[in-house]
Tab-separated table of C-alpha atoms in Angstrom:
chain	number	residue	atom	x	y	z
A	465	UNK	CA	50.995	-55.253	16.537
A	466	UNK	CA	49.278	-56.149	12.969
A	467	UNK	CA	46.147	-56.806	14.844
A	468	UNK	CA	45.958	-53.470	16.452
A	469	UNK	CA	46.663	-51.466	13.281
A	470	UNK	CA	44.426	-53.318	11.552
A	471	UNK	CA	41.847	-52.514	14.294
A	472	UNK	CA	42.630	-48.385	14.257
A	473	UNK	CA	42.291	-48.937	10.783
A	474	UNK	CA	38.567	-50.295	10.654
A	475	UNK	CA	38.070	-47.742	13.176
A	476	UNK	CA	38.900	-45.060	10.984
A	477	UNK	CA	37.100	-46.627	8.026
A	478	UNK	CA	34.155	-46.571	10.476
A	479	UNK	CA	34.043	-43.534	12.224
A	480	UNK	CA	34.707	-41.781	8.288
A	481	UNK	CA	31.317	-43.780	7.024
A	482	UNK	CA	29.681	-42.101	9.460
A	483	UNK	CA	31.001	-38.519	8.905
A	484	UNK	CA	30.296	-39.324	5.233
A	485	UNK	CA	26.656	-40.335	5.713
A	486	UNK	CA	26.120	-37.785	8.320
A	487	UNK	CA	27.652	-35.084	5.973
A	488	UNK	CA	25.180	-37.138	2.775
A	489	UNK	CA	22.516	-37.014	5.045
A	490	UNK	CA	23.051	-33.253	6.165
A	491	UNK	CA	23.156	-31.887	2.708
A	492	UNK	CA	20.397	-33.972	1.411
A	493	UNK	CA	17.794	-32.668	4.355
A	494	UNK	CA	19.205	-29.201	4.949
A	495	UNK	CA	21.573	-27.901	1.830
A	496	UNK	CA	19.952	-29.802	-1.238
A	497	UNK	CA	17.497	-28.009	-3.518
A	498	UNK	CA	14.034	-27.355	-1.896
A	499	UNK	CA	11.819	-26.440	-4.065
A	500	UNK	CA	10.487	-29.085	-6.859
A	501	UNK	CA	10.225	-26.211	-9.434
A	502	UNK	CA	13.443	-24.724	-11.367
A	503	UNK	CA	11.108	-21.748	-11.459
A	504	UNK	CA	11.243	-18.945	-8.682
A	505	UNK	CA	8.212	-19.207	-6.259
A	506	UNK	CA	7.072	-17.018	-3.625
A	507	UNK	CA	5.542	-17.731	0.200
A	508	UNK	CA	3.415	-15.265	1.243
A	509	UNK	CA	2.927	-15.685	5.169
A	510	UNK	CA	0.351	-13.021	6.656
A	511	UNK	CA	-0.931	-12.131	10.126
A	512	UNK	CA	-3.499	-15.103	10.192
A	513	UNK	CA	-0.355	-17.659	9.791
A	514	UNK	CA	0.371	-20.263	12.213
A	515	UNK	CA	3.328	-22.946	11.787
A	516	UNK	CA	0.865	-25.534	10.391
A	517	UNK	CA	-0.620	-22.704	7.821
A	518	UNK	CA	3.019	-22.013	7.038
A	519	UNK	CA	3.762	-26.047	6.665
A	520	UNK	CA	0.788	-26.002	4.419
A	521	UNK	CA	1.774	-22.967	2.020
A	522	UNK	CA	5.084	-24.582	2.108
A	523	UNK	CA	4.798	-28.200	1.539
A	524	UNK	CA	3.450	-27.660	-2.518
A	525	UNK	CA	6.957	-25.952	-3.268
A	526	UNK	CA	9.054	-28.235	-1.207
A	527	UNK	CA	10.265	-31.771	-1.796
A	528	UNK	CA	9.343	-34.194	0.961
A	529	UNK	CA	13.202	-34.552	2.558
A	530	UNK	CA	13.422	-30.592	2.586
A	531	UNK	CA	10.558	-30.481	4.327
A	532	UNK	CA	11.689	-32.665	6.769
A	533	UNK	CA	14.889	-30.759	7.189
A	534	UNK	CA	12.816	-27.973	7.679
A	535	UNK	CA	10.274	-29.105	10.246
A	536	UNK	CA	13.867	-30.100	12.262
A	537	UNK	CA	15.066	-26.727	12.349
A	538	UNK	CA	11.840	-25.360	13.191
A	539	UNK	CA	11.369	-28.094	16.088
A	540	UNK	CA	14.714	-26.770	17.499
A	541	UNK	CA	14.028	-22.751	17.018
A	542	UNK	CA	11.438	-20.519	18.462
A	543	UNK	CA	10.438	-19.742	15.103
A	544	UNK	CA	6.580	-21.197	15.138
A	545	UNK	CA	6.038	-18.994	18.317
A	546	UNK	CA	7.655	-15.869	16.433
A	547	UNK	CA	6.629	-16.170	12.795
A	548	UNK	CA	6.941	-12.803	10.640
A	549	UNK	CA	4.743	-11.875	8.185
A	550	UNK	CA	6.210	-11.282	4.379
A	551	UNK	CA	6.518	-12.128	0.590
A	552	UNK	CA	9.665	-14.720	0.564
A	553	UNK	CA	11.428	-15.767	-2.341
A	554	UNK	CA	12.032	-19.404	-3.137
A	555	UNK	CA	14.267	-20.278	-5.743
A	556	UNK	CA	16.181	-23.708	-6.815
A	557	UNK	CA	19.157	-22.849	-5.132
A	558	UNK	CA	17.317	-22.296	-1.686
A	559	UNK	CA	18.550	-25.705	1.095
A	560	UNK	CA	15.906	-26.019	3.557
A	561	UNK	CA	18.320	-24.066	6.028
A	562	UNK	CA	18.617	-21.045	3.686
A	563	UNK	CA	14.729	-20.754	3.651
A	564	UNK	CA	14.423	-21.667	6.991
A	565	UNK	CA	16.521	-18.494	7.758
A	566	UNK	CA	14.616	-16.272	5.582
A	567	UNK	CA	11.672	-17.110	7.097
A	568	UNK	CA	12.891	-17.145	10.903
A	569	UNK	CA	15.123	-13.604	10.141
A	570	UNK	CA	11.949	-11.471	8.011
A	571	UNK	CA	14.339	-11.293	4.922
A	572	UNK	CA	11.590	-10.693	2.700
A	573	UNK	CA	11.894	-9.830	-0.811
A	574	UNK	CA	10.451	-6.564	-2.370
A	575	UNK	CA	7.665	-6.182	-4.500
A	576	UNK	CA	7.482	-4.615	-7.454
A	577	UNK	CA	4.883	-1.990	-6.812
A	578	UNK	CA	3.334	-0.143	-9.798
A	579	UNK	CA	0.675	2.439	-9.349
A	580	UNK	CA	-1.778	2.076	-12.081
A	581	UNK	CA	-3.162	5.211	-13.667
A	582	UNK	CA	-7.071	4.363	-12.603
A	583	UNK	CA	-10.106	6.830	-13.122
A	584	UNK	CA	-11.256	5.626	-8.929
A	585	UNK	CA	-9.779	5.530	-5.442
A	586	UNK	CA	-12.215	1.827	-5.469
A	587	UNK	CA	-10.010	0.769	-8.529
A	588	UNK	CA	-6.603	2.112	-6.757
A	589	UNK	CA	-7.619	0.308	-3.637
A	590	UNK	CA	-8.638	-2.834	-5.423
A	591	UNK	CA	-5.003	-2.793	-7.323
A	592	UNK	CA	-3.197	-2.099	-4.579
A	593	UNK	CA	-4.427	-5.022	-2.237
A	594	UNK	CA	-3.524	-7.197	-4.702
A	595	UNK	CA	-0.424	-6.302	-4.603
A	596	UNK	CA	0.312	-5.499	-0.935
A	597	UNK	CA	-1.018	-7.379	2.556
A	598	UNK	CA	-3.285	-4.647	3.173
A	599	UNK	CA	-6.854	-4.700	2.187
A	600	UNK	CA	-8.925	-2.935	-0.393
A	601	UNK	CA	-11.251	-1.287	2.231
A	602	UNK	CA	-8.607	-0.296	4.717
A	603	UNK	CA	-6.458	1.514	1.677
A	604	UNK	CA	-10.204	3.008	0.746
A	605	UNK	CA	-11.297	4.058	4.021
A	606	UNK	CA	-7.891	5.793	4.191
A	607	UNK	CA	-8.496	7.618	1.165
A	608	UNK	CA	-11.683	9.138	2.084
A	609	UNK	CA	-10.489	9.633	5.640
A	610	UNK	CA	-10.278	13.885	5.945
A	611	UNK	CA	-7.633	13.387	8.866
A	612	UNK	CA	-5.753	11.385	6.943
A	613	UNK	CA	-5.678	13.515	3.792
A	614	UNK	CA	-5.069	16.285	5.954
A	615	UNK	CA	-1.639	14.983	7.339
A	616	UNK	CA	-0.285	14.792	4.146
A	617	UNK	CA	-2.027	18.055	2.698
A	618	UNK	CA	-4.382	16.755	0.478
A	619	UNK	CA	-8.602	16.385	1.033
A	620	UNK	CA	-10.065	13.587	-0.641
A	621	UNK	CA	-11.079	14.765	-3.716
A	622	UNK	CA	-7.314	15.239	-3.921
A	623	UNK	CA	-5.596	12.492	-1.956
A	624	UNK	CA	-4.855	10.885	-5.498
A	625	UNK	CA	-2.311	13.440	-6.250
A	626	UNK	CA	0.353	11.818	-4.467
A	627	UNK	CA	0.263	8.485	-6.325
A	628	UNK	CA	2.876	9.482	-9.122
A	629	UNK	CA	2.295	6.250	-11.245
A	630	UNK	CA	5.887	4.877	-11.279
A	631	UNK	CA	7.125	1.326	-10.010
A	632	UNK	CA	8.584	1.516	-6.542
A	633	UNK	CA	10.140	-1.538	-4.901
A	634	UNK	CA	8.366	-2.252	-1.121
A	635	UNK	CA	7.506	-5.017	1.317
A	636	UNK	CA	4.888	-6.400	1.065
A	637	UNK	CA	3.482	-6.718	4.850
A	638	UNK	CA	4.317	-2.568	4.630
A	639	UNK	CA	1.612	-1.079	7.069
A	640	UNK	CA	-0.833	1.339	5.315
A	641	UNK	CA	0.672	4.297	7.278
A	642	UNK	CA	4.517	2.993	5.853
A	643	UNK	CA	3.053	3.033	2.644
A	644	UNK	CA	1.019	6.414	2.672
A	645	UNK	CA	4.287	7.831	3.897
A	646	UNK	CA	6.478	6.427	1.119
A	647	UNK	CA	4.060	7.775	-1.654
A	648	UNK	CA	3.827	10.739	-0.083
A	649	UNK	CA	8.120	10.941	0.031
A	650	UNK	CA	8.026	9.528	-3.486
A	651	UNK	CA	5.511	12.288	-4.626
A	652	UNK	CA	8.226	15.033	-3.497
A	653	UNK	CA	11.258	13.297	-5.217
A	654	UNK	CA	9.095	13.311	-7.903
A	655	UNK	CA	8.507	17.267	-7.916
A	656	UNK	CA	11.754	18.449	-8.100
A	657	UNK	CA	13.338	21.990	-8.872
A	658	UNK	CA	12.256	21.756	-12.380
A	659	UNK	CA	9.173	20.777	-12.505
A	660	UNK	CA	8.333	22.891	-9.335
A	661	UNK	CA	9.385	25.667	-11.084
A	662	UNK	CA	7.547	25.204	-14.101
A	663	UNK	CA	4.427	24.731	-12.481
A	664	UNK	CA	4.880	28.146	-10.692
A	665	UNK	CA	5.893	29.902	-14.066
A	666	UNK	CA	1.885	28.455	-14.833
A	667	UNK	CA	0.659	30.080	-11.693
A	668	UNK	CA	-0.972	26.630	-11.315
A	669	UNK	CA	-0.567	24.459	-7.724
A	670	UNK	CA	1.080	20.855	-8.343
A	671	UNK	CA	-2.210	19.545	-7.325
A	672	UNK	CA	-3.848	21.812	-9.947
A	673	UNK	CA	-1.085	20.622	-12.664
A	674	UNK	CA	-2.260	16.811	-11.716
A	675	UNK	CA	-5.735	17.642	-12.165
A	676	UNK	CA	-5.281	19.451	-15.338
A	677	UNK	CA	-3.270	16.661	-16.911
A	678	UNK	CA	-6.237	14.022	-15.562
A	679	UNK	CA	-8.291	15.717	-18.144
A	680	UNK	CA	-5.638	15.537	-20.973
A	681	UNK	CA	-4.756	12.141	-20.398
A	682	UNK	CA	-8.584	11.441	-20.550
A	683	UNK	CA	-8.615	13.379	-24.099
A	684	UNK	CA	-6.486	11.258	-25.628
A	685	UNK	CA	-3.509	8.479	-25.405
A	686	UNK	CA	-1.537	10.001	-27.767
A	687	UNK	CA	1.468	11.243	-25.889
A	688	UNK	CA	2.850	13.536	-28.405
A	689	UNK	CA	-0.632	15.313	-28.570
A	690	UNK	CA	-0.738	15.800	-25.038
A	691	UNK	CA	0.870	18.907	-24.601
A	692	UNK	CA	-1.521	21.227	-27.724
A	693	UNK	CA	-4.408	19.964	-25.738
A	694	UNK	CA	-3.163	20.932	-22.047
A	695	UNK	CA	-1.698	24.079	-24.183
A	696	UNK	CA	-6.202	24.787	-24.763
A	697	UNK	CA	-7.119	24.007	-21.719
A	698	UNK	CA	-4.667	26.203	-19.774
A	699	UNK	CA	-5.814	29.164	-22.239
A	700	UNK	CA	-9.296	28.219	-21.189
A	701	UNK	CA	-8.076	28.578	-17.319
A	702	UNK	CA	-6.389	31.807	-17.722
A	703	UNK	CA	-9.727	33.365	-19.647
A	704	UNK	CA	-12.147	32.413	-17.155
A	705	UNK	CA	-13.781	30.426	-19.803
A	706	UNK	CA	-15.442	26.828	-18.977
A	707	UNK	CA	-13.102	24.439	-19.441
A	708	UNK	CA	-15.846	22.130	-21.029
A	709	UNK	CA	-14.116	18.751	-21.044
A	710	UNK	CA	-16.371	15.868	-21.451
A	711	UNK	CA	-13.859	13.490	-19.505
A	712	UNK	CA	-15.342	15.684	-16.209
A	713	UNK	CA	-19.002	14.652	-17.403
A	714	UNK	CA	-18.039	11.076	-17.464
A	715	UNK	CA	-16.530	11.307	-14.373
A	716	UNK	CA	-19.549	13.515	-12.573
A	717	UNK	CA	-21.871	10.351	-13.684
A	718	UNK	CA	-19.352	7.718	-12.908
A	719	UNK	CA	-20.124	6.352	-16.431
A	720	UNK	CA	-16.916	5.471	-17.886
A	721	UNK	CA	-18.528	3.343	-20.808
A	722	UNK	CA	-20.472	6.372	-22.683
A	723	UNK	CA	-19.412	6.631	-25.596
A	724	UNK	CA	-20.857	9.867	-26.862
A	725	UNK	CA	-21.791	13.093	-24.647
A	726	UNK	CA	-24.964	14.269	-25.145
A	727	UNK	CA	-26.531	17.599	-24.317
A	728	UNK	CA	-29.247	16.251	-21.838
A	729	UNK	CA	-25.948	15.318	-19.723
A	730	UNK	CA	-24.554	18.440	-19.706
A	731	UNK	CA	-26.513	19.936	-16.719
A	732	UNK	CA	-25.563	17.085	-14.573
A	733	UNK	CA	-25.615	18.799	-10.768
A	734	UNK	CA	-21.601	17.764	-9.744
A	735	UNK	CA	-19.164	20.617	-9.114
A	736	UNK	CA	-16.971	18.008	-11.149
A	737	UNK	CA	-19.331	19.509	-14.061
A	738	UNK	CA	-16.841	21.775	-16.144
A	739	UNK	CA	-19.559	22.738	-18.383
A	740	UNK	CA	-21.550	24.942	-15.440
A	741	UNK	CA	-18.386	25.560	-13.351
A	742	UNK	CA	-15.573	27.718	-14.158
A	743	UNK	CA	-12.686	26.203	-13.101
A	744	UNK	CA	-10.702	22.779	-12.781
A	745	UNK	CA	-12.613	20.304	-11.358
A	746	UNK	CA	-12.111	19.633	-6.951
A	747	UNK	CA	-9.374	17.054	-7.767
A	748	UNK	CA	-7.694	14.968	-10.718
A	749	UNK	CA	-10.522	12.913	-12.664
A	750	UNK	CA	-8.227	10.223	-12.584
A	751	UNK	CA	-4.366	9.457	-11.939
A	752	UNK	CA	-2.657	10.537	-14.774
A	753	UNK	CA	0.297	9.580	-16.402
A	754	UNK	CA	3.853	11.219	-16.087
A	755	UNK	CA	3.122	11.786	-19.784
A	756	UNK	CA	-0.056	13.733	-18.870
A	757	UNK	CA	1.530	15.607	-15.919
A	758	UNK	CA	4.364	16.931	-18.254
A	759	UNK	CA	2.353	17.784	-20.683
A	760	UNK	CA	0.481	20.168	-18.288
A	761	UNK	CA	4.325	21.593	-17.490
A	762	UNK	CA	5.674	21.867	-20.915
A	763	UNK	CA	2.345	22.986	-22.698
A	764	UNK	CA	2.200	24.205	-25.983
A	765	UNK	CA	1.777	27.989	-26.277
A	766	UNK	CA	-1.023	28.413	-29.101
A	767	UNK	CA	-3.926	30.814	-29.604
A	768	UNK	CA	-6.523	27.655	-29.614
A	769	UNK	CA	-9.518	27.720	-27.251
A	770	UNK	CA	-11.433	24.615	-29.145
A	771	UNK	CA	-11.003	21.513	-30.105
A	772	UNK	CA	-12.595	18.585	-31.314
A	773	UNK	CA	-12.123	14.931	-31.955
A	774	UNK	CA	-10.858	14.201	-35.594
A	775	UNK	CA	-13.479	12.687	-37.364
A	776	UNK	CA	-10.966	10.030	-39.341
A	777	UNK	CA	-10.760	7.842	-35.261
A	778	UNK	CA	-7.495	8.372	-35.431
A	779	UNK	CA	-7.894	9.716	-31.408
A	780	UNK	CA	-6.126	13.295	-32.626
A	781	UNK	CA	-8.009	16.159	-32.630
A	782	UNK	CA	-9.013	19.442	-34.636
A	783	UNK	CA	-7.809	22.737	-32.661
A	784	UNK	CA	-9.828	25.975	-33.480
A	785	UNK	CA	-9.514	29.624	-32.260
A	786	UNK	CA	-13.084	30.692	-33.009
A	787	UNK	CA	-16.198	29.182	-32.014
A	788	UNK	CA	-17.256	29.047	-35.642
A	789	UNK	CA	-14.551	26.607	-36.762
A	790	UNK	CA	-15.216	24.361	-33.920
A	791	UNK	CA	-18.638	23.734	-34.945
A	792	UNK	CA	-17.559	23.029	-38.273
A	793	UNK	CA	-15.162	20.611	-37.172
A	794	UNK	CA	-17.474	19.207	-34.771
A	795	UNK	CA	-19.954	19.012	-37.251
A	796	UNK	CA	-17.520	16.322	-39.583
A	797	UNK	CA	-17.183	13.923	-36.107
A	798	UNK	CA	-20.593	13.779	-35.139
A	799	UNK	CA	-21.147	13.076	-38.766
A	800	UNK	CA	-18.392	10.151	-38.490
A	801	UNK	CA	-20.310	8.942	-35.442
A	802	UNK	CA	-23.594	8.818	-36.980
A	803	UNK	CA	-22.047	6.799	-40.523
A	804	UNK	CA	-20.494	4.014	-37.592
A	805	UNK	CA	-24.165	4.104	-35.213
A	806	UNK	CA	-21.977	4.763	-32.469
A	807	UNK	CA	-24.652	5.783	-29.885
């Protein structure tokens, strides 16, 4: 009788080692920390993956058991014949199961999408592929597409108008068309009833109101200042008189580095010219800020037509109601300009 309790009992003892190791050796493959950095790491897995592409993009995070545990669970899924595309997040507390799961189920996480305000659609493009799996030329080509444009009721000279810069959480492997759609969405939440209704008390379209403040946040990047110029500029509009920014000159030559506008570049032939047309320009010199656009809505109201750089740098300016005093102030900056040799 001794012998045979004494045999259950070295059973048991046995057949718990086991459940202990497997249980050890379970956790250490499949539960235990993955990744080899206490800092959070991302996998980016695009349409060119395969499983030995993913193995490779994986293996620099992962210590060598996870990835073990890992290749198990993949050797026992479908998952290398049905890989999904996406920005994962890998962080210490991630097992080799929980990313394997991530991976196998798409749960991506978001990106943190800021639009930039950028003078080009090239720069917009180039900013956003960085960001998102799509590339620079397909976002471009999109831009300039008429069809496109059309859908959402822009042209291209316009298209920019519906990039409110903000910071908008989305996937990463979002299709162009899912994203164009979401900016487009995010552009109405961002007109609502009030601004709406501001911009029809200016008798100005919302794309009009973007392009206006493009030129005001080119002026200047003083915030506060923002709304006396778009306050002169919206007198200008409602005069007929040439809006004569120098921003739109810049932007006609695609020379952002000029430093000073000279006369000679004044007759350059570009209907983005505001010197020789009446008018805003076709569409927004750049993407402005929210700053800029609600500056445009909560203008100023002032008599001033003119204005003119201030000639102490500070990036304020000198307003005028006459011609006469805007050649006297203008005289003072271009003498500032000449004491520094800036050219």
């Amino acid at each position: 009788m001794k012998r045979k309790n004494k045999s259950k009992q070295a059973l048991c003892i046995t057949v718990v080692s086991i459940v202990v190791i497997v249980v050890a050796l379970g956790y250490y493959y499949f539960f235990s920390a993955l990744s080899v950095n206490n800092e959070k790491q991302f996998l980016y897995i695009d349409n060119d993956d395969n499983i030995d592409s993913v193995y490779a993009k994986l293996s620099p995070m992962a210590n060598k058991h996870s990835m073990i545990g890992f290749k198990s669970l993949v050797s026992i899924s479908s998952y290398s014949k049905n890989i999904k595309t996406g920005r994962y997040e890998i962080t210490k507390d991630n097992g080799s199961l929980a990313v394997f799961r991530k991976l196998k189920s798409g749960l991506q996480a978001a990106v943190n999408l800021t639009i930039p305000s950028v003078r080009t659609k090239d720069k917009l493009a180039g900013m956003l592929s960085k960001k998102l799996m799509i590339d620079s030329l397909s976002i471009l080509h999109a831009l300039n597409d008429s069809n496109i444009c059309k859908k959402y009721n822009y042209t291209p000279s316009t298209i920019v108008c519906m990039f409110i810069p903000n910071t908008y959480d989305v996937y990463w492997n979002i299709s162009l068309p899912k994203f164009l759609d979401k900016m487009n969405t995010e552009s109405k939440n961002f007109w609502n009833y009030e601004r709406t209704k501001k911009a029809e008390a200016l008798k100005l379209s919302k794309t009009e109101v973007i392009t206006l403040a493009s030129i005001v946040d080119e002026e200047t990047a003083n915030n506060t200042e923002k709304p006396m110029i778009a306050g002169m500029y919206y007198n200008r509009l409602m005069t007929n008189m040439p809006l004569q920014a120098d921003p739109t000159i810049k932007f006609a030559l695609q020379n952002f580095d000029i430093k000073r506008i000279y006369h000679n570049m004044l007759t350059v032939n570009s209907p983005y010219n505001t010197y020789t047309n009446i008018g805003l320009p076709p569409g927004p010199i750049r993407i402005p800020t929210v700053a800029g656009i609600d500056a445009v809505l909560n203008r100023v109201h002032h008599p001033y037509l003119y204005m003119c750089a201030k000639e102490d740098f500070s990036g304020t300016h000198n307003f005028a109601r006459t011609y006469q005093e805007h050649l006297q102030n203008a005289a003072k900056y271009t003498k500032a300009l000449n004491s520094r040799g800036i050219k």
